Amino acid sequence: MKNLGQMLKQAQQMQQKMADMQQVLDSIEVTGQAGGGLVRVTLSAKGDLRGLHIDPSLLKAEEGEILEDLIKAAHHDARQKAQERSQEEMKKITGGLNLPEGMQLPF
């Protein structure tokens, strides 16, 4: 029974660390860009959109399709950075253990 009690205590500690991690990830912001910085997207490390900057030179009717592509590219860049930061933070609480292949973070 001593081992079971210790396992439960460790599980509670890990649960608290995961809750703390969610707060940390929500406070981290990353910015992706496209078009040499003409479009910038800022996300939290959890992937929540925090900001969007579009250079005024792209706000012309004939630039609409280009603008759409640049927004998608900037979002993709920011999302990759957010995932990298999330993985870095996760390694801090797991002591460097890698998650099993296919296992995703809970966000």
PDB file of C-alpha atoms in Angstrom:
ATOM      1  CA  MET A   1       0.000   0.000   0.000  1.00  0.00           C
ATOM      2  CA  LYS A   2       2.934   2.326   0.604  1.00  0.00           C
ATOM      3  CA  ASN A   3       3.808   2.196  -3.096  1.00  0.00           C
ATOM      4  CA  LEU A   4       0.221   2.981  -4.089  1.00  0.00           C
ATOM      5  CA  GLY A   5       0.158   6.021  -1.815  1.00  0.00           C
ATOM      6  CA  GLN A   6       3.457   7.201  -3.230  1.00  0.00           C
ATOM      7  CA  MET A   7       2.198   6.697  -6.798  1.00  0.00           C
ATOM      8  CA  LEU A   8      -0.931   8.722  -6.048  1.00  0.00           C
ATOM      9  CA  LYS A   9       1.171  11.507  -4.564  1.00  0.00           C
ATOM     10  CA  GLN A  10       3.397  11.542  -7.658  1.00  0.00           C
ATOM     11  CA  ALA A  11       0.332  11.596  -9.914  1.00  0.00           C
ATOM     12  CA  GLN A  12      -1.051  14.603  -8.019  1.00  0.00           C
ATOM     13  CA  GLN A  13       2.287  16.383  -8.313  1.00  0.00           C
ATOM     14  CA  MET A  14       2.386  15.728 -12.060  1.00  0.00           C
ATOM     15  CA  GLN A  15      -1.188  16.952 -12.388  1.00  0.00           C
ATOM     16  CA  GLN A  16      -0.242  20.192 -10.612  1.00  0.00           C
ATOM     17  CA  LYS A  17       2.814  20.584 -12.834  1.00  0.00           C
ATOM     18  CA  MET A  18       0.614  20.160 -15.915  1.00  0.00           C
ATOM     19  CA  ALA A  19      -1.798  22.822 -14.623  1.00  0.00           C
ATOM     20  CA  ASP A  20       1.141  25.147 -13.988  1.00  0.00           C
ATOM     21  CA  MET A  21       2.421  24.362 -17.488  1.00  0.00           C
ATOM     22  CA  GLN A  22      -0.887  25.414 -19.031  1.00  0.00           C
ATOM     23  CA  GLN A  23      -0.559  28.818 -17.336  1.00  0.00           C
ATOM     24  CA  VAL A  24       3.025  29.191 -18.529  1.00  0.00           C
ATOM     25  CA  LEU A  25       2.086  28.275 -22.102  1.00  0.00           C
ATOM     26  CA  ASP A  26      -0.735  30.778 -22.049  1.00  0.00           C
ATOM     27  CA  SER A  27       1.693  33.546 -21.077  1.00  0.00           C
ATOM     28  CA  ILE A  28       4.298  32.767 -23.776  1.00  0.00           C
ATOM     29  CA  GLU A  29       3.840  34.558 -27.076  1.00  0.00           C
ATOM     30  CA  VAL A  30       5.508  33.736 -30.390  1.00  0.00           C
ATOM     31  CA  THR A  31       5.343  35.649 -33.646  1.00  0.00           C
ATOM     32  CA  GLY A  32       5.413  34.180 -37.117  1.00  0.00           C
ATOM     33  CA  GLN A  33       5.908  36.230 -40.211  1.00  0.00           C
ATOM     34  CA  ALA A  34       5.640  36.062 -43.971  1.00  0.00           C
ATOM     35  CA  GLY A  35       6.478  38.304 -46.871  1.00  0.00           C
ATOM     36  CA  GLY A  36       9.603  39.608 -45.177  1.00  0.00           C
ATOM     37  CA  GLY A  37       7.572  40.774 -42.190  1.00  0.00           C
ATOM     38  CA  LEU A  38       4.737  42.376 -44.144  1.00  0.00           C
ATOM     39  CA  VAL A  39       2.368  40.023 -42.324  1.00  0.00           C
ATOM     40  CA  ARG A  40       2.928  38.990 -38.706  1.00  0.00           C
ATOM     41  CA  VAL A  41       0.815  36.680 -36.561  1.00  0.00           C
ATOM     42  CA  THR A  42       1.261  36.447 -32.784  1.00  0.00           C
ATOM     43  CA  LEU A  43       0.035  33.337 -30.950  1.00  0.00           C
ATOM     44  CA  SER A  44       0.251  32.083 -27.410  1.00  0.00           C
ATOM     45  CA  ALA A  45       2.271  28.891 -27.029  1.00  0.00           C
ATOM     46  CA  LYS A  46      -1.127  27.198 -26.701  1.00  0.00           C
ATOM     47  CA  GLY A  47      -2.025  28.413 -30.190  1.00  0.00           C
ATOM     48  CA  ASP A  48      -4.458  31.220 -29.303  1.00  0.00           C
ATOM     49  CA  LEU A  49      -4.355  34.161 -31.724  1.00  0.00           C
ATOM     50  CA  ARG A  50      -3.075  37.241 -29.885  1.00  0.00           C
ATOM     51  CA  GLY A  51      -2.278  39.624 -32.695  1.00  0.00           C
ATOM     52  CA  LEU A  52      -2.216  40.202 -36.441  1.00  0.00           C
ATOM     53  CA  HIS A  53      -0.254  42.894 -38.271  1.00  0.00           C
ATOM     54  CA  ILE A  54      -0.738  43.589 -41.969  1.00  0.00           C
ATOM     55  CA  ASP A  55       1.436  46.144 -43.674  1.00  0.00           C
ATOM     56  CA  PRO A  56      -0.795  48.823 -45.265  1.00  0.00           C
ATOM     57  CA  SER A  57       0.876  48.285 -48.650  1.00  0.00           C
ATOM     58  CA  LEU A  58      -0.964  44.953 -48.886  1.00  0.00           C
ATOM     59  CA  LEU A  59      -4.409  46.486 -48.356  1.00  0.00           C
ATOM     60  CA  LYS A  60      -5.211  46.902 -52.017  1.00  0.00           C
ATOM     61  CA  ALA A  61      -7.983  45.029 -53.809  1.00  0.00           C
ATOM     62  CA  GLU A  62      -5.572  43.488 -56.290  1.00  0.00           C
ATOM     63  CA  GLU A  63      -3.403  42.169 -53.433  1.00  0.00           C
ATOM     64  CA  GLY A  64      -6.213  40.164 -51.787  1.00  0.00           C
ATOM     65  CA  GLU A  65      -5.054  36.688 -52.824  1.00  0.00           C
ATOM     66  CA  ILE A  66      -1.451  37.453 -51.902  1.00  0.00           C
ATOM     67  CA  LEU A  67      -2.576  38.781 -48.524  1.00  0.00           C
ATOM     68  CA  GLU A  68      -4.552  35.600 -47.834  1.00  0.00           C
ATOM     69  CA  ASP A  69      -1.516  33.448 -48.645  1.00  0.00           C
ATOM     70  CA  LEU A  70       0.762  35.577 -46.473  1.00  0.00           C
ATOM     71  CA  ILE A  71      -1.618  35.376 -43.498  1.00  0.00           C
ATOM     72  CA  LYS A  72      -1.725  31.583 -43.809  1.00  0.00           C
ATOM     73  CA  ALA A  73       2.060  31.395 -44.062  1.00  0.00           C
ATOM     74  CA  ALA A  74       2.578  33.679 -41.065  1.00  0.00           C
ATOM     75  CA  HIS A  75       0.094  31.651 -39.018  1.00  0.00           C
ATOM     76  CA  HIS A  76       1.855  28.417 -39.969  1.00  0.00           C
ATOM     77  CA  ASP A  77       5.213  29.920 -38.949  1.00  0.00           C
ATOM     78  CA  ALA A  78       3.831  31.092 -35.590  1.00  0.00           C
ATOM     79  CA  ARG A  79       2.135  27.733 -34.951  1.00  0.00           C
ATOM     80  CA  GLN A  80       5.401  25.864 -35.508  1.00  0.00           C
ATOM     81  CA  LYS A  81       7.163  28.189 -33.080  1.00  0.00           C
ATOM     82  CA  ALA A  82       4.374  27.719 -30.527  1.00  0.00           C
ATOM     83  CA  GLN A  83       4.685  23.931 -30.775  1.00  0.00           C
ATOM     84  CA  GLU A  84       8.463  24.127 -30.330  1.00  0.00           C
ATOM     85  CA  ARG A  85       8.106  26.311 -27.230  1.00  0.00           C
ATOM     86  CA  SER A  86       5.446  23.978 -25.830  1.00  0.00           C
ATOM     87  CA  GLN A  87       7.785  21.018 -26.253  1.00  0.00           C
ATOM     88  CA  GLU A  88      10.631  22.915 -24.577  1.00  0.00           C
ATOM     89  CA  GLU A  89       8.423  23.745 -21.607  1.00  0.00           C
ATOM     90  CA  MET A  90       7.131  20.183 -21.399  1.00  0.00           C
ATOM     91  CA  LYS A  91      10.693  18.864 -21.214  1.00  0.00           C
ATOM     92  CA  LYS A  92      11.234  21.075 -18.174  1.00  0.00           C
ATOM     93  CA  ILE A  93       8.473  19.386 -16.196  1.00  0.00           C
ATOM     94  CA  THR A  94       9.098  15.851 -17.441  1.00  0.00           C
ATOM     95  CA  GLY A  95      12.819  16.004 -16.741  1.00  0.00           C
ATOM     96  CA  GLY A  96      13.643  15.705 -20.429  1.00  0.00           C
ATOM     97  CA  LEU A  97      11.495  12.627 -21.033  1.00  0.00           C
ATOM     98  CA  ASN A  98      10.078  12.659 -24.524  1.00  0.00           C
ATOM     99  CA  LEU A  99       6.386  11.955 -24.942  1.00  0.00           C
ATOM    100  CA  PRO A 100       5.618   8.682 -26.715  1.00  0.00           C
ATOM    101  CA  GLU A 101       5.222   9.003 -30.465  1.00  0.00           C
ATOM    102  CA  GLY A 102       1.725  10.131 -31.364  1.00  0.00           C
ATOM    103  CA  MET A 103       0.966  11.483 -27.888  1.00  0.00           C
ATOM    104  CA  GLN A 104      -0.079  15.111 -28.013  1.00  0.00           C
ATOM    105  CA  LEU A 105      -0.077  17.802 -25.355  1.00  0.00           C
ATOM    106  CA  PRO A 106      -3.573  18.517 -23.984  1.00  0.00           C
ATOM    107  CA  PHE A 107      -4.282  21.715 -25.977  1.00  0.00           C
TER     108      PHE A 107
END
